Amino acid sequence: MKTKQALDALDKAIALIGTEQPRRDDEFTVNEYAERAGMSIPHAGAILREKLAAGVLTMRKGRANGRSTNLYSIGIVTGK
């Protein structure tokens, strides 16, 4: 029974591949922000978290260069 459950979970995970939205042109990662702004990644991350909390930025999980990451963009957070 455990093998069947594991296979069912695996099938569900495989079905999710390709369903996430592709990265948009207006999105950037913390690494890209840090590089462009000439600062460390931890400092850039702190600034982005602050701007996210203030509603200046939005963030979603996505992929960049084949890796799972946070993607940021300028925008108003809805539902606040």
N, CA, C and O atoms as a MOPAC input file, in Angstrom:
PM7 MOZYME 1SCF
protein

 N      0.81600 1    -1.19600 1     0.00000 1
 C      0.00000 1     0.00000 1     0.00000 1
 C      0.86100 1     1.26200 1     0.00000 1
 O      0.52100 1     2.24000 1    -0.66600 1
 N      1.95000 1     1.24900 1     0.72600 1
 C      2.81200 1     2.42100 1     0.77400 1
 C      3.40900 1     2.72400 1    -0.59700 1
 O      3.53200 1     3.88800 1    -0.97800 1
 N      3.77500 1     1.69000 1    -1.33400 1
 C      4.32700 1     1.88600 1    -2.67100 1
 C      3.30300 1     2.54300 1    -3.57800 1
 O      3.64300 1     3.44000 1    -4.34900 1
 N      2.05500 1     2.10800 1    -3.49400 1
 C      0.98200 1     2.69600 1    -4.30400 1
 C      0.80100 1     4.16800 1    -3.96500 1
 O      0.63600 1     4.99300 1    -4.86400 1
 N      0.83000 1     4.50900 1    -2.67800 1
 C      0.68100 1     5.90500 1    -2.26100 1
 C      1.84200 1     6.74800 1    -2.77000 1
 O      1.64900 1     7.87900 1    -3.21500 1
 N      3.04900 1     6.19400 1    -2.70100 1
 C      4.22100 1     6.92000 1    -3.18500 1
 C      4.12400 1     7.15100 1    -4.68200 1
 O      4.46700 1     8.23100 1    -5.16400 1
 N      3.66000 1     6.15300 1    -5.42500 1
 C      3.51700 1     6.30600 1    -6.87200 1
 C      2.42900 1     7.32100 1    -7.20000 1
 O      2.58400 1     8.10800 1    -8.13400 1
 N      1.32800 1     7.31700 1    -6.44700 1
 C      0.27300 1     8.31200 1    -6.66700 1
 C      0.80600 1     9.71900 1    -6.44500 1
 O      0.51700 1    10.62800 1    -7.22300 1
 N      1.58700 1     9.89900 1    -5.37900 1
 C      2.17700 1    11.20200 1    -5.09800 1
 C      3.15300 1    11.60200 1    -6.20000 1
 O      3.20900 1    12.76500 1    -6.60000 1
 N      3.90800 1    10.64700 1    -6.67800 1
 C      4.86100 1    10.90300 1    -7.76000 1
 C      4.12700 1    11.31500 1    -9.03400 1
 O      4.54800 1    12.24800 1    -9.71700 1
 N      3.04100 1    10.63000 1    -9.35500 1
 C      2.24300 1    10.99200 1   -10.53000 1
 C      1.70100 1    12.41600 1   -10.41100 1
 O      1.68600 1    13.15900 1   -11.39200 1
 N      1.25800 1    12.79200 1    -9.21800 1
 C      0.75800 1    14.14700 1    -9.00400 1
 C      1.86600 1    15.17800 1    -9.19000 1
 O      1.65600 1    16.23400 1    -9.78600 1
 N      3.04300 1    14.85600 1    -8.67300 1
 C      4.17900 1    15.77000 1    -8.81300 1
 C      4.57700 1    15.93500 1   -10.27400 1
 O      4.87800 1    17.04300 1   -10.71900 1
 N      4.57900 1    14.83400 1   -11.01500 1
 C      4.91100 1    14.88600 1   -12.43800 1
 C      3.87900 1    15.70300 1   -13.19800 1
 O      4.22500 1    16.42400 1   -14.13300 1
 N      2.62300 1    15.59700 1   -12.80700 1
 C      1.55600 1    16.34600 1   -13.47700 1
 C      1.71200 1    17.84800 1   -13.28300 1
 O      1.21800 1    18.63000 1   -14.09600 1
 N      2.38800 1    18.25700 1   -12.22200 1
 C      2.56800 1    19.67900 1   -11.95900 1
 C      3.62500 1    20.32700 1   -12.85000 1
 O      3.63900 1    21.54600 1   -13.02300 1
 N      4.50200 1    19.50800 1   -13.41200 1
 C      5.58100 1    20.04600 1   -14.24200 1
 C      4.97900 1    20.76600 1   -15.44100 1
 O      4.10300 1    20.24700 1   -16.13200 1
 N      5.47100 1    21.95700 1   -15.66000 1
 C      5.00700 1    22.72700 1   -16.80700 1
 C      3.75800 1    23.54400 1   -16.53800 1
 O      3.28100 1    24.24200 1   -17.43200 1
 N      3.21100 1    23.47800 1   -15.32200 1
 C      2.00300 1    24.24300 1   -15.04200 1
 C      2.30600 1    25.60700 1   -14.44100 1
 O      1.41700 1    26.45600 1   -14.37100 1
 N      3.52600 1    25.83500 1   -14.01200 1
 C      3.82800 1    27.15300 1   -13.45000 1
 C      4.01000 1    28.16600 1   -14.56900 1
 O      4.44200 1    27.83900 1   -15.67400 1
 N      3.67000 1    29.39500 1   -14.24900 1
 C      3.78300 1    30.45300 1   -15.24300 1
 C      5.25400 1    30.73600 1   -15.52100 1
 O      6.06500 1    30.75800 1   -14.59500 1
 N      5.60300 1    30.94900 1   -16.77600 1
 C      6.99700 1    31.27300 1   -17.08400 1
 C      7.36900 1    32.64000 1   -16.52600 1
 O      6.50400 1    33.47500 1   -16.26000 1
 N      8.63900 1    32.84900 1   -16.35800 1
 C      9.14600 1    34.11900 1   -15.85000 1
 C      8.76900 1    35.23600 1   -16.81900 1
 O      8.94100 1    35.11200 1   -18.03100 1
 N      8.25100 1    36.33200 1   -16.25600 1
 C      7.86800 1    37.48500 1   -17.06900 1
 C      9.05800 1    38.43100 1   -17.23500 1
 O     10.01400 1    38.38500 1   -16.46100 1
 N      8.98500 1    39.28000 1   -18.24500 1
 C     10.06900 1    40.22600 1   -18.53600 1
 C     10.27600 1    41.23800 1   -17.41400 1
 O     11.37800 1    41.76500 1   -17.26400 1
 N      9.24000 1    41.52300 1   -16.62300 1
 C      9.35000 1    42.53500 1   -15.57100 1
 C      9.77300 1    41.95100 1   -14.21900 1
 O      9.75600 1    42.66700 1   -13.21700 1
 N     10.15000 1    40.67700 1   -14.16700 1
 C     10.52700 1    40.04300 1   -12.91200 1
 C     12.04200 1    39.92100 1   -12.78400 1
 O     12.76500 1    39.79000 1   -13.77200 1
 N     12.49900 1    39.96900 1   -11.52800 1
 C     13.93600 1    39.86500 1   -11.25400 1
 C     14.14200 1    39.08400 1    -9.96200 1
 O     13.22900 1    38.94400 1    -9.14800 1
 N     15.35500 1    38.58200 1    -9.79400 1
 C     15.71800 1    37.81800 1    -8.59500 1
 C     16.53900 1    38.70700 1    -7.65700 1
 O     17.00400 1    39.77700 1    -8.04800 1
 N     16.70600 1    38.25500 1    -6.43900 1
 C     17.51600 1    39.00200 1    -5.47800 1
 C     18.96400 1    39.08300 1    -5.96400 1
 O     19.62300 1    40.10500 1    -5.77000 1
 N     19.46200 1    38.01800 1    -6.59000 1
 C     20.84400 1    38.03900 1    -7.09900 1
 C     21.00800 1    39.09800 1    -8.18700 1
 O     22.00500 1    39.82000 1    -8.20300 1
 N     20.04200 1    39.19600 1    -9.08800 1
 C     20.10400 1    40.19700 1   -10.15900 1
 C     20.02600 1    41.61000 1    -9.58400 1
 O     20.73700 1    42.51000 1   -10.03000 1
 N     19.15800 1    41.79400 1    -8.59300 1
 C     19.03100 1    43.10200 1    -7.94500 1
 C     20.35000 1    43.49400 1    -7.27400 1
 O     20.82400 1    44.62000 1    -7.42800 1
 N     20.93900 1    42.54900 1    -6.52500 1
 C     22.19300 1    42.82300 1    -5.82100 1
 C     23.30500 1    43.17900 1    -6.79600 1
 O     24.06900 1    44.11500 1    -6.56200 1
 N     23.39300 1    42.43100 1    -7.88400 1
 C     24.44700 1    42.68600 1    -8.86900 1
 C     24.28000 1    44.07000 1    -9.50500 1
 O     25.24500 1    44.82700 1    -9.61500 1
 N     23.06900 1    44.39000 1    -9.91500 1
 C     22.82300 1    45.67900 1   -10.57800 1
 C     23.01600 1    46.85400 1    -9.61700 1
 O     23.51500 1    47.90700 1   -10.01400 1
 N     22.61600 1    46.67100 1    -8.33600 1
 C     22.72100 1    47.74800 1    -7.35000 1
 C     24.10300 1    47.82200 1    -6.71100 1
 O     24.39800 1    48.77000 1    -5.98300 1
 N     24.95600 1    46.82700 1    -6.97600 1
 C     26.31100 1    46.83900 1    -6.43800 1
 C     26.34900 1    46.60900 1    -4.93300 1
 O     27.09400 1    47.28100 1    -4.21900 1
 N     25.55200 1    45.66700 1    -4.45200 1
 C     25.52000 1    45.37800 1    -3.01800 1
 C     25.52500 1    43.88100 1    -2.78700 1
 O     25.39100 1    43.09000 1    -3.72100 1
 N     25.68200 1    43.50700 1    -1.52900 1
 C     25.69200 1    42.08500 1    -1.18800 1
 C     24.28400 1    41.50400 1    -1.32200 1
 O     23.28700 1    42.22400 1    -1.26100 1
 N     24.22800 1    40.20000 1    -1.50300 1
 C     22.93900 1    39.52100 1    -1.62300 1
 C     22.12600 1    39.64600 1    -0.32600 1
 O     20.92500 1    39.90300 1    -0.40200 1
 N     22.73100 1    39.47500 1     0.86400 1
 C     21.93300 1    39.65400 1     2.09000 1
 C     21.34600 1    41.06600 1     2.22100 1
 O     20.19700 1    41.22700 1     2.63300 1
 N     22.13300 1    42.08000 1     1.87000 1
 C     21.63600 1    43.45700 1     1.93600 1
 C     20.50200 1    43.66200 1     0.92900 1
 O     19.48900 1    44.28200 1     1.25100 1
 N     20.67200 1    43.15000 1    -0.27000 1
 C     19.63000 1    43.26500 1    -1.29500 1
 C     18.36300 1    42.54700 1    -0.83900 1
 O     17.25900 1    43.05700 1    -1.03000 1
 N     18.51400 1    41.37400 1    -0.24000 1
 C     17.36400 1    40.62100 1     0.25800 1
 C     16.60300 1    41.40000 1     1.31800 1
 O     15.37200 1    41.38700 1     1.33600 1
 N     17.32800 1    42.07700 1     2.20300 1
 C     16.68500 1    42.87200 1     3.24600 1
 C     15.89100 1    44.02700 1     2.63400 1
 O     14.78000 1    44.31800 1     3.07500 1
 N     16.44900 1    44.67200 1     1.63900 1
 C     15.74800 1    45.78200 1     0.97200 1
 C     14.49900 1    45.26600 1     0.26400 1
 O     13.43400 1    45.87600 1     0.36400 1
 N     14.62000 1    44.15800 1    -0.44300 1
 C     13.46800 1    43.60900 1    -1.16200 1
 C     12.36200 1    43.17500 1    -0.20200 1
 O     11.18300 1    43.37800 1    -0.49400 1
 N     12.72000 1    42.58000 1     0.93700 1
 C     11.70900 1    42.20500 1     1.93100 1
 C     11.00000 1    43.44000 1     2.48200 1
 O      9.78800 1    43.41900 1     2.69800 1
 N     11.74500 1    44.50000 1     2.70500 1
 C     11.16800 1    45.75800 1     3.19900 1
 C     10.18800 1    46.33400 1     2.17500 1
 O      9.08700 1    46.75100 1     2.53500 1
 N     10.58000 1    46.35700 1     0.92000 1
 C      9.72000 1    46.89000 1    -0.14400 1
 C      8.50400 1    45.99600 1    -0.37200 1
 O      7.42700 1    46.48400 1    -0.71500 1
 N      8.67200 1    44.70400 1    -0.18500 1
 C      7.56500 1    43.76200 1    -0.30000 1
 C      6.53300 1    44.03200 1     0.80500 1
 O      5.33100 1    44.07100 1     0.54500 1
 N      7.01700 1    44.21700 1     2.03700 1
 C      6.12900 1    44.49400 1     3.17000 1
 C      5.40400 1    45.82100 1     2.99800 1
 O      4.26700 1    45.97200 1     3.44500 1
 N      6.06100 1    46.78500 1     2.35100 1
 C      5.45800 1    48.09800 1     2.13200 1
 C      4.47000 1    48.10200 1     0.96100 1
 O      3.76400 1    49.08700 1     0.75000 1
 N      4.42000 1    47.01100 1     0.20700 1
 C      3.50300 1    46.92500 1    -0.91800 1
 C      4.03400 1    47.51500 1    -2.20400 1
 O      3.29200 1    47.66200 1    -3.17500 1
 N      5.31500 1    47.85500 1    -2.22300 1
 C      5.93200 1    48.42900 1    -3.42600 1
 C      6.25200 1    47.32700 1    -4.43800 1
 O      6.18600 1    47.53900 1    -5.64800 1
 N      6.59900 1    46.15600 1    -3.92300 1
 C      6.93900 1    45.01100 1    -4.76900 1
 C      5.95400 1    43.87400 1    -4.54300 1
 O      5.30200 1    43.79300 1    -3.50200 1
 N      5.86100 1    43.00900 1    -5.52600 1
 C      5.16000 1    41.73400 1    -5.35700 1
 C      6.18400 1    40.62900 1    -5.57000 1
 O      7.21400 1    40.83700 1    -6.21100 1
 N      5.89200 1    39.46000 1    -5.02900 1
 C      6.81900 1    38.34000 1    -5.12400 1
 C      6.01600 1    37.07100 1    -5.34600 1
 O      4.92600 1    36.89800 1    -4.80100 1
 N      6.57900 1    36.19100 1    -6.15800 1
 C      5.99600 1    34.87000 1    -6.35400 1
 C      7.12700 1    33.87200 1    -6.51100 1
 O      8.25200 1    34.23500 1    -6.85200 1
 N      6.81700 1    32.62200 1    -6.25900 1
 C      7.78800 1    31.54900 1    -6.46400 1
 C      7.81500 1    31.21200 1    -7.95200 1
 O      6.77200 1    31.16500 1    -8.60400 1
 N      8.99500 1    30.98100 1    -8.47500 1
 C      9.12900 1    30.63300 1    -9.88300 1
 C     10.50000 1    30.06600 1   -10.16000 1
 O     11.23700 1    29.71000 1    -9.24000 1
 N     10.84000 1    29.98300 1   -11.43900 1
 C     12.13200 1    29.43200 1   -11.83300 1
 C     12.92700 1    30.46600 1   -12.61500 1
 O     12.39900 1    31.17900 1   -13.46800 1
 N     14.21500 1    30.52500 1   -12.29500 1
 C     15.15700 1    31.36000 1   -13.03400 1
 C     16.41900 1    30.54100 1   -13.22000 1
 O     16.97200 1    30.01900 1   -12.25200 1
 N     16.87100 1    30.42700 1   -14.43300 1
 C     18.05400 1    29.62300 1   -14.75300 1
 C     17.91300 1    28.18900 1   -14.25400 1
 O     18.88100 1    27.58600 1   -13.79000 1
 N     16.70400 1    27.65100 1   -14.35300 1
 C     16.45000 1    26.27000 1   -13.97600 1
 C     16.35700 1    26.01000 1   -12.48400 1
 O     16.25000 1    24.85800 1   -12.06500 1
 N     16.39600 1    27.05900 1   -11.67800 1
 C     16.34700 1    26.88900 1   -10.22300 1
 C     15.11300 1    27.56800 1    -9.65500 1
 O     14.68500 1    28.61200 1   -10.14600 1
 N     14.55000 1    26.97200 1    -8.62400 1
 C     13.41500 1    27.56100 1    -7.93100 1
 C     13.89600 1    28.77300 1    -7.13300 1
 O     14.90500 1    28.69800 1    -6.43300 1
 N     13.17200 1    29.88800 1    -7.24000 1
 C     13.58600 1    31.11700 1    -6.57600 1
 C     12.39000 1    32.03400 1    -6.37900 1
 O     11.29100 1    31.74500 1    -6.85200 1
 N     12.60600 1    33.13000 1    -5.68500 1
 C     11.59700 1    34.17300 1    -5.56800 1
 C     11.78200 1    35.13800 1    -6.73200 1
 O     12.89800 1    35.56200 1    -7.03100 1
 N     10.67700 1    35.47800 1    -7.38400 1
 C     10.70600 1    36.44300 1    -8.47900 1
 C      9.96500 1    37.69000 1    -8.02200 1
 O      8.81100 1    37.61600 1    -7.59900 1
 N     10.62300 1    38.81900 1    -8.10700 1
 C     10.06400 1    40.09600 1    -7.65800 1
 C      9.67600 1    40.93700 1    -8.86000 1
 O     10.26900 1    40.82700 1    -9.93300 1
 N      8.66100 1    41.78500 1    -8.66200 1
 C      8.28700 1    42.76400 1    -9.68900 1
 C      7.67700 1    43.97300 1    -9.00000 1
 O      7.20600 1    43.89100 1    -7.86600 1
 N      7.69400 1    45.09500 1    -9.70600 1
 C      7.08500 1    46.32400 1    -9.20600 1
 C      5.58600 1    46.16000 1    -9.32600 1
 O      5.09500 1    45.72800 1   -10.36900 1
 N      4.85600 1    46.49200 1    -8.29400 1
 C      3.41200 1    46.38900 1    -8.38100 1
 C      2.75700 1    46.54800 1    -7.04700 1
 O      3.38900 1    46.45700 1    -5.99500 1
 N      1.49300 1    46.78400 1    -7.11500 1
 C      0.67500 1    46.94900 1    -5.91700 1
 C      0.16900 1    45.57100 1    -5.48100 1
 O     -0.31700 1    44.79300 1    -6.30100 1
 N      0.28500 1    45.28600 1    -4.21000 1
 C     -0.21000 1    44.03600 1    -3.66600 1
 C     -1.72100 1    44.17300 1    -3.50300 1
 O     -2.19500 1    45.07700 1    -2.81500 1
 N     -2.47100 1    43.28200 1    -4.13200 1
 C     -3.92100 1    43.31800 1    -4.02200 1
 C     -4.36800 1    42.52800 1    -2.81000 1
 O     -3.67200 1    41.61600 1    -2.36200 1
 N     -5.51500 1    42.87300 1    -2.28400 1
 C     -6.06300 1    42.14300 1    -1.15900 1
 C     -5.57600 1    42.61800 1     0.18900 1
 O     -5.79900 1    41.93800 1     1.19100 1
 N     -4.91600 1    43.76400 1     0.25200 1
 C     -4.44400 1    44.29800 1     1.54000 1
 C     -5.44900 1    45.23200 1     2.11300 1
 O     -5.23400 1    45.78300 1     3.19200 1

